[in-house]
Structure formats: structure tokens, C-alpha cells
Short mmCIF file of C-alpha atoms and ligand atoms in Angstrom, two decimals:
data_model
loop_
_atom_site.label_atom_id
_atom_site.label_comp_id
_atom_site.label_asym_id
_atom_site.label_seq_id
_atom_site.Cartn_x
_atom_site.Cartn_y
_atom_site.Cartn_z
CA MET A 15 0.26 -15.37 24.09
CA THR A 16 -0.40 -11.89 25.48
CA ILE A 17 1.00 -8.97 23.56
CA PRO A 18 2.04 -5.51 24.75
CA MET A 19 -0.80 -3.02 25.06
CA THR A 20 -0.55 0.26 23.26
CA ALA A 21 -3.92 1.66 24.35
CA THR A 22 -4.08 3.92 27.37
CA PRO A 23 -6.18 2.91 30.38
CA GLU A 24 -8.39 5.97 29.72
CA SER A 25 -9.38 4.58 26.34
CA GLY A 26 -10.99 1.63 28.01
CA ALA A 27 -9.27 -0.73 25.62
CA ALA A 28 -6.72 -1.74 28.26
CA HIS A 29 -9.46 -3.72 29.97
CA GLN A 30 -9.89 -5.91 26.94
CA PRO A 31 -7.80 -9.05 26.59
CA ASN A 32 -5.23 -8.52 23.83
CA ASP A 33 -4.09 -11.85 22.54
CA LEU A 34 -3.11 -13.11 19.11
CA GLU A 35 -6.00 -15.44 18.44
CA SER A 36 -8.75 -13.37 16.84
CA PHE A 37 -6.89 -11.56 14.09
CA TRP A 38 -6.68 -13.70 10.93
CA LEU A 39 -3.66 -12.18 9.19
CA PRO A 40 -3.76 -11.76 5.38
CA PHE A 41 -1.10 -13.39 3.17
CA THR A 42 0.64 -14.70 6.31
CA PRO A 43 1.33 -18.14 7.74
CA ASN A 44 -0.83 -17.45 10.81
CA ARG A 45 0.38 -20.31 13.02
CA ALA A 46 4.06 -19.57 12.47
CA PHE A 47 3.47 -15.86 12.96
CA LYS A 48 1.56 -16.32 16.18
CA ARG A 49 4.35 -18.49 17.55
CA ALA A 50 6.95 -15.79 16.85
CA PRO A 51 5.19 -12.51 16.02
CA ARG A 52 6.85 -9.55 14.36
CA LEU A 53 5.04 -6.59 15.91
CA VAL A 54 5.55 -2.88 15.50
CA VAL A 55 3.81 -0.25 17.58
CA ARG A 56 5.06 3.06 16.20
CA ALA A 57 6.74 4.55 13.13
CA LYS A 58 8.52 7.76 12.22
CA ASP A 59 10.20 8.68 8.93
CA MET A 60 12.45 5.73 7.94
CA HIS A 61 11.85 3.56 11.00
CA TYR A 62 9.37 1.31 12.71
CA TYR A 63 9.68 0.74 16.46
CA THR A 64 8.89 -2.36 18.50
CA ALA A 65 7.13 -2.29 21.88
CA ASP A 66 10.51 -2.52 23.62
CA GLY A 67 11.72 0.54 21.70
CA ARG A 68 13.92 -1.20 19.13
CA ALA A 69 14.22 0.71 15.83
CA VAL A 70 13.58 -1.26 12.64
CA LEU A 71 14.76 0.33 9.40
CA ASP A 72 11.96 0.23 6.85
CA GLY A 73 13.34 -1.41 3.72
CA THR A 74 9.90 -1.85 2.15
CA ALA A 75 8.03 1.46 2.56
CA GLY A 76 5.57 -0.52 4.65
CA LEU A 77 4.04 -2.54 1.84
CA TRP A 78 5.33 -0.49 -1.11
CA CYS A 79 3.21 2.43 0.06
CA SER A 80 4.86 4.80 2.57
CA ASN A 81 6.81 6.65 -0.10
CA ALA A 82 7.16 9.89 1.92
CA GLY A 83 8.18 7.99 5.07
CA HIS A 84 6.10 7.33 8.16
CA SER A 85 3.87 9.50 10.32
CA ARG A 86 5.04 12.65 8.58
CA ASP A 87 3.85 15.70 10.51
CA PRO A 88 2.06 17.47 7.61
CA ILE A 89 0.11 14.32 6.74
CA VAL A 90 -0.80 13.60 10.37
CA ALA A 91 -1.93 17.21 10.83
CA ALA A 92 -3.98 17.20 7.63
CA ILE A 93 -5.80 14.01 8.66
CA ALA A 94 -6.51 15.41 12.12
CA ARG A 95 -7.81 18.72 10.72
CA GLN A 96 -10.02 16.92 8.24
CA ALA A 97 -11.44 14.54 10.87
CA GLU A 98 -12.40 17.55 12.92
CA ALA A 99 -13.92 19.50 10.02
CA LEU A 100 -15.64 16.79 7.96
CA ASP A 101 -15.24 13.16 8.93
CA TYR A 102 -17.29 11.71 6.10
CA ALA A 103 -19.23 12.81 3.05
CA PRO A 104 -20.93 10.58 0.50
CA ALA A 105 -19.54 10.67 -3.03
CA PHE A 106 -22.74 9.36 -4.58
CA GLN A 107 -24.74 12.45 -5.62
CA PHE A 108 -22.79 14.69 -3.16
CA ALA A 109 -19.16 15.65 -2.79
CA HIS A 110 -16.65 17.74 -0.88
CA PRO A 111 -14.05 20.17 -2.24
CA GLN A 112 -10.93 18.14 -1.38
CA ALA A 113 -12.06 15.35 -3.70
CA PHE A 114 -11.98 17.72 -6.68
CA GLU A 115 -8.71 19.26 -5.55
CA LEU A 116 -6.98 15.90 -5.19
CA ALA A 117 -8.34 14.68 -8.54
CA SER A 118 -6.93 17.79 -10.24
CA ARG A 119 -3.56 17.37 -8.53
CA ILE A 120 -3.32 13.71 -9.57
CA ALA A 121 -4.38 14.55 -13.12
CA ALA A 122 -1.64 17.19 -13.25
CA LEU A 123 0.94 14.51 -12.35
CA ALA A 124 -0.36 11.99 -14.88
CA PRO A 125 0.72 11.86 -18.52
CA SER A 126 -0.97 14.48 -20.65
CA GLY A 127 -4.41 13.38 -21.79
CA LEU A 128 -5.10 11.29 -18.69
CA ASP A 129 -7.08 13.69 -16.59
CA ARG A 130 -10.24 12.11 -15.16
CA VAL A 131 -9.89 10.46 -11.75
CA PHE A 132 -12.23 7.89 -10.18
CA PHE A 133 -11.58 7.19 -6.48
CA CYS A 134 -11.78 3.93 -4.52
CA ASN A 135 -10.00 2.54 -1.47
CA SER A 136 -7.29 0.09 -2.47
CA GLY A 137 -5.23 -1.29 -5.29
CA SER A 138 -7.57 -4.25 -5.71
CA GLU A 139 -10.55 -1.94 -6.08
CA ALA A 140 -8.55 0.25 -8.46
CA VAL A 141 -7.87 -2.72 -10.71
CA ASP A 142 -11.46 -3.95 -10.66
CA THR A 143 -12.61 -0.39 -11.35
CA ALA A 144 -10.26 -0.09 -14.33
CA LEU A 145 -11.42 -3.42 -15.75
CA LYS A 146 -15.07 -2.44 -15.32
CA ILE A 147 -14.50 0.98 -16.93
CA ALA A 148 -12.82 -0.76 -19.88
CA LEU A 149 -15.73 -3.18 -20.34
CA ALA A 150 -18.35 -0.46 -19.95
CA TYR A 151 -16.44 1.88 -22.30
CA HIS A 152 -16.80 -0.57 -25.15
CA HIS A 153 -20.41 -1.26 -24.20
CA VAL A 154 -21.45 2.41 -24.33
CA ARG A 155 -19.74 2.73 -27.72
CA ALA A 156 -21.80 -0.15 -29.09
CA GLU A 157 -18.80 -2.48 -29.15
CA GLY A 158 -20.23 -4.69 -26.42
CA ALA A 159 -18.66 -7.81 -27.93
CA ARG A 160 -15.34 -6.62 -26.55
CA THR A 161 -15.46 -8.50 -23.26
CA ARG A 162 -12.14 -10.32 -23.08
CA LEU A 163 -9.48 -9.13 -20.67
CA ILE A 164 -5.81 -9.92 -21.16
CA GLY A 165 -3.42 -10.06 -18.21
CA ARG A 166 0.04 -11.52 -17.86
CA GLU A 167 1.68 -14.49 -16.18
CA ARG A 168 3.34 -13.45 -12.91
CA GLY A 169 1.13 -10.35 -12.82
CA TYR A 170 -0.27 -9.22 -9.46
CA HIS A 171 -3.37 -7.07 -9.58
CA GLY A 172 -4.69 -7.42 -6.06
CA THR A 173 -7.21 -9.88 -4.70
CA GLY A 174 -10.61 -8.95 -6.15
CA PHE A 175 -12.10 -11.48 -8.58
CA GLY A 176 -11.14 -9.25 -11.51
CA GLY A 177 -7.60 -8.82 -10.25
CA ILE A 178 -6.95 -12.50 -9.59
CA SER A 179 -8.48 -13.43 -12.95
CA VAL A 180 -6.12 -11.22 -14.96
CA GLY A 181 -3.33 -11.86 -12.47
CA GLY A 182 -0.85 -14.63 -13.07
CA ILE A 183 0.04 -16.10 -9.68
CA VAL A 184 -1.17 -19.66 -9.26
CA ASN A 185 -1.72 -19.59 -5.48
CA ASN A 186 -3.84 -16.47 -5.78
CA ARG A 187 -6.07 -18.21 -8.34
CA LYS A 188 -6.30 -21.94 -7.75
CA PHE A 189 -8.38 -21.85 -4.54
CA PHE A 190 -11.06 -19.53 -5.86
CA GLY A 191 -13.14 -21.34 -8.40
CA THR A 192 -13.57 -20.46 -12.01
CA LEU A 193 -12.74 -16.74 -11.74
CA LEU A 194 -13.83 -14.40 -14.56
CA GLY A 195 -14.45 -16.05 -17.91
CA GLY A 196 -12.90 -14.81 -21.13
CA VAL A 197 -9.48 -13.98 -19.75
CA ASP A 198 -6.18 -14.77 -21.46
CA HIS A 199 -2.58 -14.11 -20.42
CA LEU A 200 0.58 -12.80 -22.03
CA PRO A 201 3.78 -14.61 -21.09
CA ALA A 202 5.86 -13.28 -18.21
CA THR A 203 8.74 -11.05 -19.25
CA TYR A 204 11.39 -12.59 -17.01
CA SER A 205 14.13 -14.95 -18.19
CA ARG A 206 17.05 -15.56 -15.85
CA GLU A 207 19.02 -17.00 -18.73
CA HIS A 208 18.82 -13.77 -20.72
CA GLN A 209 18.48 -11.12 -18.02
CA ALA A 210 20.37 -12.12 -14.87
CA PHE A 211 21.94 -9.27 -12.87
CA THR A 212 20.55 -6.46 -15.02
CA LYS A 213 20.32 -2.94 -13.64
CA GLY A 214 17.16 -1.30 -14.92
CA GLU A 215 15.32 -2.52 -18.01
CA PRO A 216 16.79 -5.67 -19.59
CA HIS A 217 17.80 -5.69 -23.27
CA TRP A 218 16.16 -9.06 -23.90
CA GLY A 219 12.42 -9.57 -24.03
CA ALA A 220 10.67 -6.82 -26.07
CA HIS A 221 9.52 -9.51 -28.52
CA LEU A 222 7.36 -11.07 -25.78
CA ALA A 223 4.85 -8.25 -26.36
CA ASP A 224 4.22 -9.71 -29.81
CA ASP A 225 2.40 -12.58 -28.15
CA LEU A 226 -0.52 -10.16 -27.98
CA GLU A 227 -0.82 -10.54 -31.77
CA ARG A 228 -1.14 -14.31 -31.29
CA ILE A 229 -3.91 -13.75 -28.72
CA VAL A 230 -5.66 -11.31 -31.05
CA ALA A 231 -5.42 -13.83 -33.89
CA LEU A 232 -6.87 -16.52 -31.63
CA HIS A 233 -9.85 -14.58 -30.25
CA ASP A 234 -10.31 -11.74 -32.77
CA ALA A 235 -9.69 -8.13 -31.76
CA ALA A 236 -13.43 -7.43 -31.80
CA THR A 237 -13.78 -9.57 -28.64
CA ILE A 238 -10.95 -7.99 -26.63
CA ALA A 239 -11.61 -5.07 -24.27
CA ALA A 240 -8.31 -4.41 -22.57
CA VAL A 241 -4.80 -5.48 -21.74
CA ILE A 242 -3.60 -4.90 -18.17
CA VAL A 243 0.03 -5.03 -17.06
CA GLU A 244 2.17 -3.68 -14.27
CA PRO A 245 4.85 -1.56 -16.00
CA MET A 246 7.23 -3.13 -13.45
CA ALA A 247 5.90 -6.28 -11.81
CA GLY A 248 6.62 -5.76 -8.12
CA SER A 249 4.91 -8.46 -6.14
CA THR A 250 6.38 -11.38 -8.08
CA GLY A 251 9.89 -10.22 -7.41
CA VAL A 252 10.71 -6.91 -9.15
CA LEU A 253 10.58 -7.56 -12.89
CA PRO A 254 11.39 -4.39 -14.84
CA PRO A 255 9.97 -4.29 -18.36
CA PRO A 256 12.33 -5.25 -21.18
CA GLN A 257 13.47 -2.26 -23.24
CA GLY A 258 10.82 -1.44 -25.84
CA TYR A 259 8.28 -3.96 -24.48
CA LEU A 260 5.68 -1.46 -23.30
CA GLN A 261 5.98 0.54 -26.52
CA ARG A 262 5.23 -2.61 -28.50
CA LEU A 263 2.20 -3.43 -26.34
CA ARG A 264 0.91 0.10 -26.88
CA ALA A 265 1.33 -0.16 -30.66
CA ILE A 266 -0.50 -3.51 -30.85
CA CYS A 267 -3.34 -2.23 -28.65
CA ASP A 268 -3.67 0.84 -30.89
CA ARG A 269 -3.73 -1.31 -33.99
CA HIS A 270 -6.68 -3.31 -32.67
CA GLY A 271 -8.73 -0.78 -30.67
CA ILE A 272 -7.81 -2.47 -27.36
CA LEU A 273 -7.50 -0.35 -24.21
CA LEU A 274 -4.15 -0.49 -22.42
CA ILE A 275 -4.30 -0.39 -18.62
CA PHE A 276 -1.19 0.20 -16.52
CA ASP A 277 -1.48 -1.07 -12.97
CA GLU A 278 0.68 1.55 -11.26
CA VAL A 279 -0.35 0.64 -7.72
CA ILE A 280 3.33 0.14 -6.87
CA THR A 281 5.04 2.17 -9.58
CA GLY A 282 2.94 5.31 -9.08
CA PHE A 283 4.08 8.22 -6.92
CA GLY A 284 7.80 8.05 -7.38
CA ARG A 285 8.90 4.45 -6.99
CA LEU A 286 10.64 4.48 -10.38
CA GLY A 287 11.81 8.10 -10.12
CA HIS A 288 8.79 9.64 -11.83
CA ALA A 289 5.22 10.39 -10.82
CA PHE A 290 4.19 7.38 -12.89
CA ALA A 291 6.11 4.67 -14.74
CA ALA A 292 4.21 5.77 -17.85
CA GLU A 293 6.38 8.91 -17.78
CA ARG A 294 9.62 6.97 -17.28
CA TYR A 295 8.85 4.76 -20.26
CA GLY A 296 7.23 7.40 -22.47
CA VAL A 297 4.18 5.17 -22.99
CA THR A 298 0.72 6.53 -22.31
CA PRO A 299 -1.91 3.97 -21.37
CA ASP A 300 -5.66 4.60 -21.55
CA LEU A 301 -6.20 3.94 -17.84
CA ILE A 302 -3.87 3.98 -14.84
CA ALA A 303 -4.78 2.16 -11.63
CA PHE A 304 -3.15 3.71 -8.56
CA ALA A 305 -3.26 3.36 -4.74
CA LYS A 306 -0.63 3.01 -1.98
CA GLY A 307 1.69 6.02 -2.47
CA VAL A 308 -1.17 8.43 -3.17
CA THR A 309 -1.54 8.94 0.60
CA SER A 310 1.94 7.62 1.41
CA GLY A 311 0.07 4.67 2.88
CA SER A 312 -1.44 6.74 5.69
CA VAL A 313 -5.15 6.32 4.82
CA PRO A 314 -6.47 3.68 2.41
CA MET A 315 -7.11 5.11 -1.04
CA GLY A 316 -6.95 3.98 -4.64
CA GLY A 317 -8.25 5.13 -7.95
CA VAL A 318 -8.20 5.11 -11.71
CA ILE A 319 -7.00 7.88 -14.00
CA ALA A 320 -8.75 7.78 -17.36
CA ARG A 321 -8.01 9.30 -20.72
CA GLU A 322 -10.42 12.16 -21.36
CA GLY A 323 -11.82 10.31 -24.37
CA VAL A 324 -12.71 7.32 -22.18
CA TYR A 325 -14.57 9.56 -19.74
CA ASN A 326 -16.28 11.46 -22.55
CA ALA A 327 -17.58 8.25 -24.09
CA PHE A 328 -19.78 7.86 -21.00
CA MET A 329 -21.07 11.45 -21.01
CA ARG A 330 -24.06 10.89 -23.25
CA GLY A 331 -27.80 10.49 -22.92
CA PRO A 332 -30.05 12.58 -20.68
CA GLU A 333 -28.12 14.67 -18.15
CA GLN A 334 -29.95 13.06 -15.23
CA THR A 335 -28.65 9.60 -16.21
CA ILE A 336 -26.00 7.98 -14.03
CA GLU A 337 -23.22 7.34 -16.51
CA LEU A 338 -21.28 4.62 -14.67
CA PHE A 339 -22.96 2.24 -12.25
CA HIS A 340 -19.95 1.81 -10.02
CA GLY A 341 -18.50 3.30 -6.83
CA TYR A 342 -17.82 2.73 -3.15
CA THR A 343 -19.19 4.16 0.09
CA TYR A 344 -15.71 5.40 0.83
CA SER A 345 -14.82 6.71 -2.65
CA ALA A 346 -13.00 10.02 -2.11
CA HIS A 347 -13.21 9.66 1.67
CA PRO A 348 -12.40 13.08 3.20
CA LEU A 349 -9.56 11.72 5.38
CA ALA A 350 -7.98 9.98 2.40
CA CYS A 351 -8.28 13.14 0.28
CA ALA A 352 -6.69 15.24 3.03
CA ALA A 353 -3.88 12.70 3.43
CA GLY A 354 -3.45 12.54 -0.35
CA LEU A 355 -3.15 16.32 -0.72
CA ALA A 356 -0.60 16.47 2.11
CA ALA A 357 1.39 13.57 0.63
CA LEU A 358 1.46 15.20 -2.81
CA ASP A 359 2.69 18.42 -1.16
CA LEU A 360 5.53 16.49 0.46
CA TYR A 361 6.46 14.76 -2.79
CA ARG A 362 6.59 18.17 -4.49
CA ASP A 363 8.25 20.20 -1.74
CA GLU A 364 10.92 17.59 -1.02
CA ASN A 365 11.43 16.66 -4.70
CA LEU A 366 11.02 13.03 -3.74
CA PHE A 367 10.42 11.63 -7.23
CA GLU A 368 13.57 13.35 -8.48
CA ARG A 369 15.38 12.17 -5.37
CA ALA A 370 14.47 8.56 -6.21
CA ARG A 371 15.78 9.11 -9.72
CA LYS A 372 19.07 10.51 -8.46
CA LEU A 373 19.55 7.74 -5.91
CA GLU A 374 18.83 4.97 -8.41
CA PRO A 375 22.45 4.34 -9.56
CA LEU A 376 23.75 4.26 -5.98
CA PHE A 377 20.91 1.96 -4.93
CA ALA A 378 21.56 -0.35 -7.90
CA ASP A 379 25.30 -0.51 -7.15
CA ALA A 380 24.64 -1.29 -3.48
CA ALA A 381 22.25 -4.09 -4.47
CA MET A 382 24.56 -5.57 -7.09
CA ALA A 383 27.39 -5.69 -4.55
CA LEU A 384 25.55 -8.71 -3.11
CA LYS A 385 25.99 -10.62 -6.36
CA GLU A 386 28.79 -12.89 -5.15
CA LEU A 387 27.09 -13.94 -1.92
CA PRO A 388 26.41 -17.66 -1.64
CA GLY A 389 23.01 -18.75 -2.94
CA VAL A 390 22.21 -15.50 -4.78
CA LEU A 391 20.78 -16.48 -8.18
CA ASP A 392 19.84 -13.08 -9.55
CA ILE A 393 19.49 -9.42 -8.59
CA ARG A 394 17.27 -6.93 -10.42
CA THR A 395 16.98 -3.22 -9.77
CA VAL A 396 14.89 -0.35 -11.09
CA GLY A 397 14.10 2.99 -9.46
CA LEU A 398 14.36 2.58 -5.69
CA THR A 399 13.55 -1.11 -5.91
CA ALA A 400 15.57 -4.30 -5.84
CA GLY A 401 14.69 -7.99 -6.11
CA ILE A 402 17.18 -10.60 -4.90
CA ASP A 403 16.52 -14.25 -5.80
CA LEU A 404 17.88 -16.79 -3.32
CA ALA A 405 18.36 -20.46 -4.12
CA PRO A 406 15.45 -22.33 -2.51
CA ARG A 407 16.24 -25.00 0.06
CA PRO A 408 15.69 -28.46 -1.38
CA GLY A 409 12.12 -29.53 -0.72
CA ALA A 410 11.28 -26.33 1.17
CA PRO A 411 10.52 -23.51 -1.25
CA GLY A 412 10.25 -20.14 0.46
CA ALA A 413 11.86 -21.33 3.71
CA ARG A 414 15.20 -19.60 3.14
CA ALA A 415 13.66 -16.21 2.41
CA ALA A 416 11.21 -16.59 5.32
CA GLU A 417 14.13 -17.15 7.66
CA ALA A 418 15.90 -14.17 6.12
CA MET A 419 12.89 -11.94 6.82
CA ASN A 420 12.68 -13.16 10.40
CA ARG A 421 16.39 -12.69 11.06
CA ALA A 422 16.36 -9.27 9.40
CA PHE A 423 13.57 -8.13 11.71
CA HIS A 424 14.72 -9.67 14.97
CA ASP A 425 18.52 -9.66 14.64
CA GLU A 426 19.30 -6.79 12.28
CA GLY A 427 16.47 -4.31 12.83
CA LEU A 428 15.45 -4.27 9.17
CA MET A 429 12.09 -4.85 7.51
CA ILE A 430 12.35 -6.67 4.19
CA ARG A 431 9.66 -8.18 1.99
CA ILE A 432 9.68 -11.67 0.54
CA THR A 433 7.80 -13.54 -2.16
CA GLY A 434 8.81 -17.16 -2.51
CA ASP A 435 12.58 -17.09 -2.16
CA THR A 436 12.92 -13.56 -3.48
CA ILE A 437 13.75 -10.63 -1.23
CA ALA A 438 12.29 -7.29 -2.33
CA LEU A 439 13.60 -3.94 -1.14
CA CYS A 440 11.75 -0.69 -1.78
CA PRO A 441 12.43 1.87 0.96
CA PRO A 442 10.60 5.16 1.41
CA LEU A 443 11.90 7.76 -1.06
CA ILE A 444 13.28 9.84 1.83
CA VAL A 445 15.94 7.15 2.45
CA ARG A 446 19.39 8.65 3.02
CA GLU A 447 22.50 7.37 1.22
CA ALA A 448 23.93 6.03 4.49
CA GLN A 449 20.68 4.17 5.15
CA ILE A 450 20.89 2.51 1.72
CA GLY A 451 24.36 1.30 2.71
CA GLU A 452 23.07 0.14 6.10
CA MET A 453 20.19 -1.73 4.46
CA PHE A 454 22.34 -3.73 2.09
CA VAL A 455 24.98 -4.50 4.76
CA LYS A 456 22.17 -5.94 6.86
CA VAL A 457 20.71 -7.86 3.95
CA ALA A 458 24.15 -9.31 3.16
CA LYS A 459 24.54 -10.44 6.79
CA VAL A 460 21.14 -12.09 6.71
CA ILE A 461 21.81 -13.84 3.38
CA ARG A 462 25.06 -15.25 4.77
CA ALA A 463 23.22 -16.39 7.89
CA VAL A 464 20.57 -18.34 5.98
CA THR A 465 22.93 -20.01 3.51
C1 PLP B 3 0.45 -3.93 -8.87
C2 PLP B 3 -0.54 -4.09 -7.77
N1 PLP B 3 -1.85 -4.01 -8.03
C3 PLP B 3 -2.77 -4.13 -7.07
C4 PLP B 3 -2.40 -4.35 -5.77
C5 PLP B 3 -3.45 -4.51 -4.72
O1 PLP B 3 -3.46 -3.45 -3.84
P1 PLP B 3 -4.26 -3.58 -2.46
O2 PLP B 3 -3.49 -4.54 -1.63
O3 PLP B 3 -4.26 -2.16 -1.94
O4 PLP B 3 -5.63 -4.05 -2.77
C6 PLP B 3 -1.05 -4.41 -5.44
C7 PLP B 3 -0.62 -4.64 -4.06
O5 PLP B 3 0.54 -4.85 -3.76
C8 PLP B 3 -0.09 -4.31 -6.47
O6 PLP B 3 1.21 -4.43 -6.23
#
């Protein structure tokens, strides 16, 4: 199949064949996609546009990342200016001013005490960086026996070997060999029986954090480096933390000298109505992994924010010694730093985190209005995020939601995200009240159509 060209003849690219064969799409059924592609060629604010000019309302902030909306003028201009002035600078042994400026700005948004920022290029790299910092932290403090990492069932921490090892999604793990050794998992926090149709954090489930004590008793605290959780698990279908759960995890980690890592790749930069979920829940981890919203999705960037004490533990030995043998060619890439600074300006100037907080009740009500639709098993909401579980078709798990996504895109002009038979909605934080209404009307139509 030939697809519409977006390149101009002057660019030379128009002379190249543009078909669907070469690109191996990630996390996508390639053959089905290539038979009926969902293509976008342009985006602005709350909308994507197809080659024939059809507007598609963005119900997913791209992939949980475009929190300030799409192709925002200040971000586009900042990237262009930076490309002109300094396209690349190494971050090993050299640096550029925007890297320091962005690190300071991120530290200022993070909970007090977390103020050292390590940059990388994605959420997966952020997670692997956080895990490596945790392991090395214990090593440099002569507690090198602390090598175990504890994740959680249904956790998603990206696709690096560290991330899939601590992650808890079977399909992301079972194809890839033995993964990291010495990893254990907490139980997932979701129970439909006890939590169905909860707005925000469910009452039931704080006790599940106590399973960490069982794991400590099994392995001994002296062998455990860190616990990593998403404050709100996004990718497995929007699972807000039970009330008090994160506080209990923090207390158990403190009791046993275990580092607590929050993977805030989705929850960072306003998704739950605060700069970080750590602030919403009043729980301060030792490390925060971030990505996505830091540049509003415009240029790849991720990173880790560390407690000052973690950073300081490395600052020993002769001054000429490299303290952490880790980093990426594109750590603190100038274009990403410029995009990040412009995105943070937008979040501040347009009060977007506060806006998400204010819109949360309206968003939750609009989502819960779908409760009585046929085949809806559960709806969960938190911040500007909703998960809607559909009853799977007998013998065809995921098929109903896949059809819903397809119909939403082609028939309703709405981008939704699916995992299994769960629909996730997480629009840019600039979404207007009327657009929230429009989104859920469209989702309701689609759910009726696939039932
Ligand atoms: C919680 C969490 N961690 C890590 C990642 C991985 O991020 P990336 O796809 O940028 O590697 C994601 C991606 O959705 C995520 O949701």
C-alpha cells in the first residue's frame, strides 16, 4: 500500500517510495495495522490531523506525554532556536548551560530533598538508570550485598532488561529469557471485587504493602537494594494506589534501609494534578524516574531525580574519579533541554497542573456516566486519567477494545489507548470542559458499537 507523502519535492524525499513495509511498529499488531493503518500527519493543541484533513481529538496526550498539547508555539520556537545555536553537546566531561537550568527547574518542582537530576532519553532508560543508581548507592556505601530489586505485579517500567525484570506484565517478560536475577514482586493493588467504580484512590488495599515485610523476611533486608512502583499504574489500565498504600511502603522501606523508587514516567508533570504524584500522596521516595511530560513529548527525554543524600554518597574519593559509570550519548541533549524548559514554562504560565486538579471531579463524573453501558466491568479515575474495563469477547481477549480503538479513530475522530480490553483516557492538560464531554460521548458511542 502507498501512503500519502508529507515531504515536499524540494526535500528530495518525495522521490523515495513510501510504503508500509519497512517500518516495524513497536507494541503493534503489524499485519493488522498495515492492512488498515491509522496515520496522522500533523497535530496542534488538542488535535491530530489525518492526511485528508480530518481532526482527531487526542484523548491520550499522544502516549501519556503531550501534557501541554501538541506543537505548542513556544516549544517549537525553543527547539528551532536551540538547533540553530547548539545542535549537540556531549554531557560526558562537557556540558551546556540549559542542562543545568533544566535540572534546577525540575529539582524545584520535585519534593523537597530530591534535587539532583540525571538525564537520559526515555522512560525505559530512566528506570534502568534509577535501578543502577540504587545498586551502586549501596555498593559505594559498602553494603554491596544489597542487590535484590523488588517490583510489582502489573507494573510497567518500560522495555529495558531492568524495567521488564521488575515489571509485572507477562507478555513483556516471557519472550526475553531469564531477565535480571534476584528480583521479586509485590502483589498488584487492584481488586475488582473490592474497588469497582472508585473515583480516585480506593479504600481497600493498603494492607497489600505489608507483603514487602514477607519479602524482607524471605530474603533478608541486607540483600534488598530497592523497591520500585508506579504511584499510579498507568499502562496496565489506570490503577490508582489504595489509600495509605504508598505511605506503608515508605515506612517499611525506611525500617529496612531499602531505597524507594517512584516511576513517575506517566504521573510526573501534572497528570495527577501535581508536578509529581509524590506531592499528591505526601510520600517522598528516594529516587523519581521521569520522562514523557518533561518535554510535553516533543523531544525524547527522561531522567532520574535523586535525594541529595543518594548523590552525596557517590561524591567521595579523589576529585578526578568518575563517580558513576553510567550515561548516554544523548543525556541532556540540547534540543531536549530547550524543549523541556519551554514545556515547564507553559505548565507554569498556564497553571496546567492546577488545571488538571480542578478538572478532576468533572472528568471523573463524565467517565463514571459510562458505568451502565453494556459490557462495562469497571471504571477507575484519578487526576486527568480514566481506565474503562470492557468485557472481553469469548475466546478473543483484546478484540473488543481493539475494535473500539479503530472505530474511535476512523468513525468518531478520537484517539484512545487500549491495553487488553481496557480503554485508557488521559488527554493533554489543556483539554477544555466541552472537549471532556465530547470525548466521553464518543467513547460511549464506540462502546455501544462494539458490544
Ligand atoms: C511507568 C512507565 N515507566 C516507563 C515507561 C517507559 O517509557 P519509554 O516508553 O519512554 O521508554 C513507561 C511508558 O509508558 C511508563 O508508563
